[in-house]
Coordinates of C-alpha atoms in Angstrom, one line a residue:
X1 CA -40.9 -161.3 59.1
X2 CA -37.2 -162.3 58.8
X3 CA -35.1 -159.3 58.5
X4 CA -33.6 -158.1 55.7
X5 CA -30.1 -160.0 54.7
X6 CA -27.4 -156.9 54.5
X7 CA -24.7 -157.0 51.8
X8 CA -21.2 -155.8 52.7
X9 CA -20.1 -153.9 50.1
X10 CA -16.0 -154.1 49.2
X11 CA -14.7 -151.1 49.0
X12 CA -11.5 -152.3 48.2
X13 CA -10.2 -154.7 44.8
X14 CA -7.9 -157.0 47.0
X15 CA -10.9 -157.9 49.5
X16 CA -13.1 -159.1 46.2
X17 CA -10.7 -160.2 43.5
X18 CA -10.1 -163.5 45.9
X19 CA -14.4 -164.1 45.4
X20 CA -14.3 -163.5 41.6
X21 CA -13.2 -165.9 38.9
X22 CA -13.6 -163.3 36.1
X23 CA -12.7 -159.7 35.7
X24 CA -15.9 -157.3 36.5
X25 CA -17.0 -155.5 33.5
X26 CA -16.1 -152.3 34.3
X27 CA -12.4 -153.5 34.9
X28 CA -12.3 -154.4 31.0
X29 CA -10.7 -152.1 28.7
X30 CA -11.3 -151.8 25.0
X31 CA -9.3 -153.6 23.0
X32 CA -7.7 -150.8 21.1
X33 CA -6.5 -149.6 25.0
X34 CA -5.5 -153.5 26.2
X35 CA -2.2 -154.4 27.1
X36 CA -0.2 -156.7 24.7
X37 CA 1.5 -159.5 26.5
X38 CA 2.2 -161.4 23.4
X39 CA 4.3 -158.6 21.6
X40 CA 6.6 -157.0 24.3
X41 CA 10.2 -156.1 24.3
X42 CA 12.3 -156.7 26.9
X43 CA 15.2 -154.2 26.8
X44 CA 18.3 -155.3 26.2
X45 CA 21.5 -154.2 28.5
X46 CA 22.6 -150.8 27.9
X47 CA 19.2 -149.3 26.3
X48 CA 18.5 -147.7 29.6
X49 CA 21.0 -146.1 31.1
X50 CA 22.5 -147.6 34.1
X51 CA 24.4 -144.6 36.3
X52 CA 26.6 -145.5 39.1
X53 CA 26.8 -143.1 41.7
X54 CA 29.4 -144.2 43.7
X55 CA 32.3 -140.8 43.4
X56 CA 29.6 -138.2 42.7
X57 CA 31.1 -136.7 45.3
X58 CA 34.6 -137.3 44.4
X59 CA 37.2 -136.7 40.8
X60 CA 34.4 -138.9 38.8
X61 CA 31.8 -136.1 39.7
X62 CA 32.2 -134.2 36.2
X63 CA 31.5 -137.6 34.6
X64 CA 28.3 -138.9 36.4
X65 CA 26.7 -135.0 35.9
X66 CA 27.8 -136.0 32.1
X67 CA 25.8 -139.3 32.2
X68 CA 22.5 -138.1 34.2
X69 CA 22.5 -135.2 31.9
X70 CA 22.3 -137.1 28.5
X71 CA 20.2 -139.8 29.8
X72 CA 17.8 -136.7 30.7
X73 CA 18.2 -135.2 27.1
X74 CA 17.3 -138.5 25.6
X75 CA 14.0 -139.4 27.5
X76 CA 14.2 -138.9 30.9
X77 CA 14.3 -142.5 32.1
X78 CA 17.1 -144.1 34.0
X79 CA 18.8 -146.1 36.1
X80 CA 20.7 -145.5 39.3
X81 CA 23.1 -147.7 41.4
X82 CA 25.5 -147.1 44.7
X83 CA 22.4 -144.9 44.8
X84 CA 22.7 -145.0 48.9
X85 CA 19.6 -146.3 49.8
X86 CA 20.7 -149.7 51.2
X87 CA 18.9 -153.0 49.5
X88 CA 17.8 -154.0 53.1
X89 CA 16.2 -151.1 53.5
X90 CA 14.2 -151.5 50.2
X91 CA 13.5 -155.0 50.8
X92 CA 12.0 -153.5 54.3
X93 CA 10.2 -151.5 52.3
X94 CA 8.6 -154.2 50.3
X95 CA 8.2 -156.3 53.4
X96 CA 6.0 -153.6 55.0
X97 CA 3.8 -152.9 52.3
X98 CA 3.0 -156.8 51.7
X99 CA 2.4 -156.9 55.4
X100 CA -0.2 -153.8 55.2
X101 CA -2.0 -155.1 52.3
X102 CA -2.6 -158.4 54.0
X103 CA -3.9 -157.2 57.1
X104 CA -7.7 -157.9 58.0
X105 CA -10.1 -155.5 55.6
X106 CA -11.2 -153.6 58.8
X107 CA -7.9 -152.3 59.9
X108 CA -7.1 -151.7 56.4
X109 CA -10.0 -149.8 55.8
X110 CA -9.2 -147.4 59.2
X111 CA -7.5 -145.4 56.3
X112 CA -9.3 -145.6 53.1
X113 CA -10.6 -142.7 51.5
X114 CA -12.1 -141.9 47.8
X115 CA -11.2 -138.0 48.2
X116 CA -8.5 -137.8 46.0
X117 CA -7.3 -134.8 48.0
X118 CA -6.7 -136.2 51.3
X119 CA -3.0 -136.4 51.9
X120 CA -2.9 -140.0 53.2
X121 CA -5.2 -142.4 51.8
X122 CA -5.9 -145.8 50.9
X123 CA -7.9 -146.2 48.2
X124 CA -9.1 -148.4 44.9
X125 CA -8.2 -147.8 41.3
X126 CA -7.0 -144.4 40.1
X127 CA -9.7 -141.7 41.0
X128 CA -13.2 -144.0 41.7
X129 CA -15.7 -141.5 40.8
X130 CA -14.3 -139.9 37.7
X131 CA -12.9 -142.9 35.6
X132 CA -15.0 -144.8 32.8
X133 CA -12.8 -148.1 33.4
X134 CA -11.3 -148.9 36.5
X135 CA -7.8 -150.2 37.1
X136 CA -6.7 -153.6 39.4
X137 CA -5.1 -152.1 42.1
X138 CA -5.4 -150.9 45.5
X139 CA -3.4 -148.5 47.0
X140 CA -1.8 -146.4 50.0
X141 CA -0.6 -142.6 49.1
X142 CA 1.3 -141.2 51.6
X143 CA 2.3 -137.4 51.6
X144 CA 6.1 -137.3 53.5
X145 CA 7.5 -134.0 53.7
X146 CA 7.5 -132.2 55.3
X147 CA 7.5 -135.9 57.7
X148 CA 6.6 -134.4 60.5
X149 CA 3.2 -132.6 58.7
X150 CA 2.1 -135.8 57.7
X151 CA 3.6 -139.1 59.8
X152 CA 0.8 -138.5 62.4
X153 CA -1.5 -139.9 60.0
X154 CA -0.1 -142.9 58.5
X155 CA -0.9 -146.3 59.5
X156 CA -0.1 -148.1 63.1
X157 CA -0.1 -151.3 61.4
X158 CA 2.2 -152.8 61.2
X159 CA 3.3 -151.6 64.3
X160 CA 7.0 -150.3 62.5
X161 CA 5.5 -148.7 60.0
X162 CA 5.4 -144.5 60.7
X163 CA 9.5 -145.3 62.0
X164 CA 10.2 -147.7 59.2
X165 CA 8.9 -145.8 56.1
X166 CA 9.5 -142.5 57.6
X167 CA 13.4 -143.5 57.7
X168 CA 13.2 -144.7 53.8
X169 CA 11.2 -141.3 52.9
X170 CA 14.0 -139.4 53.9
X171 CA 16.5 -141.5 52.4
X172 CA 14.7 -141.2 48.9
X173 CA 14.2 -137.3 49.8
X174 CA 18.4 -137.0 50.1
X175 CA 18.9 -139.6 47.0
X176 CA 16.6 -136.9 45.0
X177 CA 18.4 -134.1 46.5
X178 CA 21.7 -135.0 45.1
X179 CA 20.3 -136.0 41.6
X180 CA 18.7 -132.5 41.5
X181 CA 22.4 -130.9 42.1
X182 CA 23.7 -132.3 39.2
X183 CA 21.2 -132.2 37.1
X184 CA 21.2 -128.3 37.5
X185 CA 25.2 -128.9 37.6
X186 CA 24.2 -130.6 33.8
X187 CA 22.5 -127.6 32.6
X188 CA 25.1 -125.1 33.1
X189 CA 23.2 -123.8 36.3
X190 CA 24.4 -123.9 40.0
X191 CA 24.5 -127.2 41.7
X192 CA 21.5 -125.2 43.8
X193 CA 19.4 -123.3 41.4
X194 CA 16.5 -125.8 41.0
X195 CA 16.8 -126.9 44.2
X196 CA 16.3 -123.0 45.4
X197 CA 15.3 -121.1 42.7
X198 CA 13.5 -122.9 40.0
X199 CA 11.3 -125.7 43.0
X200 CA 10.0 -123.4 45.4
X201 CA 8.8 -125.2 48.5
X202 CA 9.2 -128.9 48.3
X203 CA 6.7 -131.6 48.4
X204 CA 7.0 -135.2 48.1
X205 CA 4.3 -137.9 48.2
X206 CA 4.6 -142.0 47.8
X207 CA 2.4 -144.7 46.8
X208 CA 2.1 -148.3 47.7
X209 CA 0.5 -150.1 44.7
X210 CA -0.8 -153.3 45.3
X211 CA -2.1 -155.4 42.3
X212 CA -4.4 -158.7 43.2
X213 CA -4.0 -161.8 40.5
X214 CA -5.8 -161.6 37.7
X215 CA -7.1 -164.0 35.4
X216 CA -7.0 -163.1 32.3
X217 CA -4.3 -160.2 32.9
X218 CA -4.5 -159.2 28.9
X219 CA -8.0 -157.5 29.8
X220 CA -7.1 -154.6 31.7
X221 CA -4.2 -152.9 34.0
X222 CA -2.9 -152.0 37.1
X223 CA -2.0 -148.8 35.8
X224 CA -2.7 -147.2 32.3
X225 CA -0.2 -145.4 30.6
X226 CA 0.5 -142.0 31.9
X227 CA 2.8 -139.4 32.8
X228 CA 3.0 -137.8 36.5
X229 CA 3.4 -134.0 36.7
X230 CA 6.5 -134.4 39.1
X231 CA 9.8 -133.4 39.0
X232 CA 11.4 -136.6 39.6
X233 CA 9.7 -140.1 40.2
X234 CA 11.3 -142.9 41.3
X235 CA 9.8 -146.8 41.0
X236 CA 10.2 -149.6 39.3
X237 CA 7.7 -150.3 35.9
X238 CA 7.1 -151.5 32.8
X239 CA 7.9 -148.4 30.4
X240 CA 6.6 -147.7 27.1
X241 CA 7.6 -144.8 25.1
X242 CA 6.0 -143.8 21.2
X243 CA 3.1 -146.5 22.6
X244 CA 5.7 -149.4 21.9
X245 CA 5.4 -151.6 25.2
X246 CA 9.0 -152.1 26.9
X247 CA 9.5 -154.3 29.7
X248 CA 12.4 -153.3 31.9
X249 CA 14.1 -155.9 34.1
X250 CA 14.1 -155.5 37.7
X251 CA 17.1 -156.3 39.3
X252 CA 17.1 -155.2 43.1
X253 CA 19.5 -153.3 43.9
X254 CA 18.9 -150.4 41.2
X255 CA 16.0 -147.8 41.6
X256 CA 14.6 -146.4 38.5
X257 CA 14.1 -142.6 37.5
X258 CA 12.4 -140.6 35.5
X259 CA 13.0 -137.0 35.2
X260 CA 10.9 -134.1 34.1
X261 CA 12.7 -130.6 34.5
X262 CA 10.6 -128.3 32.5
X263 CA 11.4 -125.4 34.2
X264 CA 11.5 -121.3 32.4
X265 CA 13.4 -120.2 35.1
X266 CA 16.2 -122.4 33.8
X267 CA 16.6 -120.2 31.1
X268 CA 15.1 -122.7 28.4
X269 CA 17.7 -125.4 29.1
X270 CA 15.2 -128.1 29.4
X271 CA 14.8 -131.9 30.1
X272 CA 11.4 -133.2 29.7
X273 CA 10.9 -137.2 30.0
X274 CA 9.0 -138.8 26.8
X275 CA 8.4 -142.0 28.8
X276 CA 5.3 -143.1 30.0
X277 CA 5.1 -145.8 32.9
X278 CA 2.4 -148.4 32.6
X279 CA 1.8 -151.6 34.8
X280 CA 0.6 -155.0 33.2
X281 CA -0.7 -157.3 35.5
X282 CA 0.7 -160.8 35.0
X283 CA -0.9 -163.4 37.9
X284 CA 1.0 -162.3 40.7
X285 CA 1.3 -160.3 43.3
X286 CA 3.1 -157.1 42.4
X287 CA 4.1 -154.1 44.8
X288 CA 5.6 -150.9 43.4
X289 CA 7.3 -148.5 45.4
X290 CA 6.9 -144.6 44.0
X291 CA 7.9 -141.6 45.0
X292 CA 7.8 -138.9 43.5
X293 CA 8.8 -134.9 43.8

């Protein structure tokens, strides 16, 4: 008797979106909870605010803390430029994350993980064995401080990768650290007090989102609408705020932030971010960079 014929199961979207011509049915969201391509706004220059950085450490200080705080009052979302994170060392970044995602399935798969408390993991989706609809995506989340807690079990491939991304997770840790300064310095507080009273000890965690091609893109998402329970989280997305869909344009060398200072310690001088960040899927490959505090 021949044996049995085994079936290898994909454990991962991007190894089985390239064998399907449709989208599974338990990718396929209602269509009350379906993204609208056909009726989207593209914000128009100046409706998110656009911060330069460069003298936040110098006479234009008082003015910048000015700007971050009412672009915090008024819905938590904005932009950042002269930010210090250099655009080769994004674009790195990118490169790196493409070059994971399209390594073969079984070294990919060296770190995948559905426990949704394991520190670093690649997995499918959003959380596998509690969602009723499943989102296109596969991702990496990486826990990064403290680095040297967590870099011994991040990826070896590619082989610059613990160096590489360890060396942009502390440049977006010091980036996040200044913006904390003066946002306290917004509120009236100490450039320190949420940094060292209100925070407590620090944590700081990335994701690299990967989102396969998908035909038709108007059934489902890469990421639903949601808020994350961080201080500060910085990516690049589609926003939507009040459910009205917003497409915000990417242009490389800004970073985008979202703030959520909801702190009693600060003496009820709050900031808390009405913005919810969503991911369409159009049919391309899309790579999001996250981290968040």
């Amino acid at each position: 008797m021949a044996a049995a014929a085994t079936t290898h199961i994909k454990l991962l979207l991007s190894d089985l979106a390239s064998t399907l011509q449709n989208v599974p049915s338990d990718y396929i969201r209602p269509i009350s909870d379906r993204p609208n391509l056909t009726d989207q706004a593209h914000i128009s220059d100046g409706s998110i605010p656009l911060i330069d950085l460069q003298g936040l450490y110098g006479p234009r200080r008082s003015d910048i803390i000015k700007q971050i705080g009412q672009a915090c009052q008024h819905g938590g979302f904005f932009q950042v430029k002269n930010h210090g994170i250099s655009e080769a060392m994004i674009n790195n970044m990118l490169s790196i994350a493409r070059t994971f995602f399209k390594l073969p399935e079984r070294e990919r798969l060296k770190n995948y993980s559905d426990d949704p408390l394991k520190p670093t993991r690649l997995s499918t989706s959003f959380n596998v064995k509690t969602e009723k609809a499943s989102n296109r995506r596969d991702f990496l989340r990486l826990h990064c401080y403290p680095l040297q807690d967590y870099v011994h079990d991040w990826p070896l491939n590619p082989p610059s990768f613990r160096e590489d991304v360890g060396d942009y997770c502390t440049s977006v840790r010091g980036l996040v650290l200044r913006l904390i300064e003066a946002i306290s310095e917004s509120l009236r507080l100490p450039s320190d007090y949420i940094d060292k009273e209100a925070l407590g000890k620090h944590g700081q965690h990335m994701a690299l989102n990967y989102y396969p091609p998908c035909p038709p893109p108007e059934l489902t998402y890469g990421l639903p609408g949601h808020t994350d329970p961080n201080l500060i989280t910085i990516h690049r997305a589609v926003v939507s705020r009040d459910k009205e869909r917003t497409l915000v344009p990417i242009i490389a060398e800004n970073l985008h932030l979202i703030a959520d200072v909801d702190n009693e310690g600060a003496g009820n001088r709050i900031y808390r971010n009405t913005f919810a960040v969503s991911e369409d899927l159009q049919s391309r490959d899309i790579i999001l960079k996250k981290n968040s505090y």
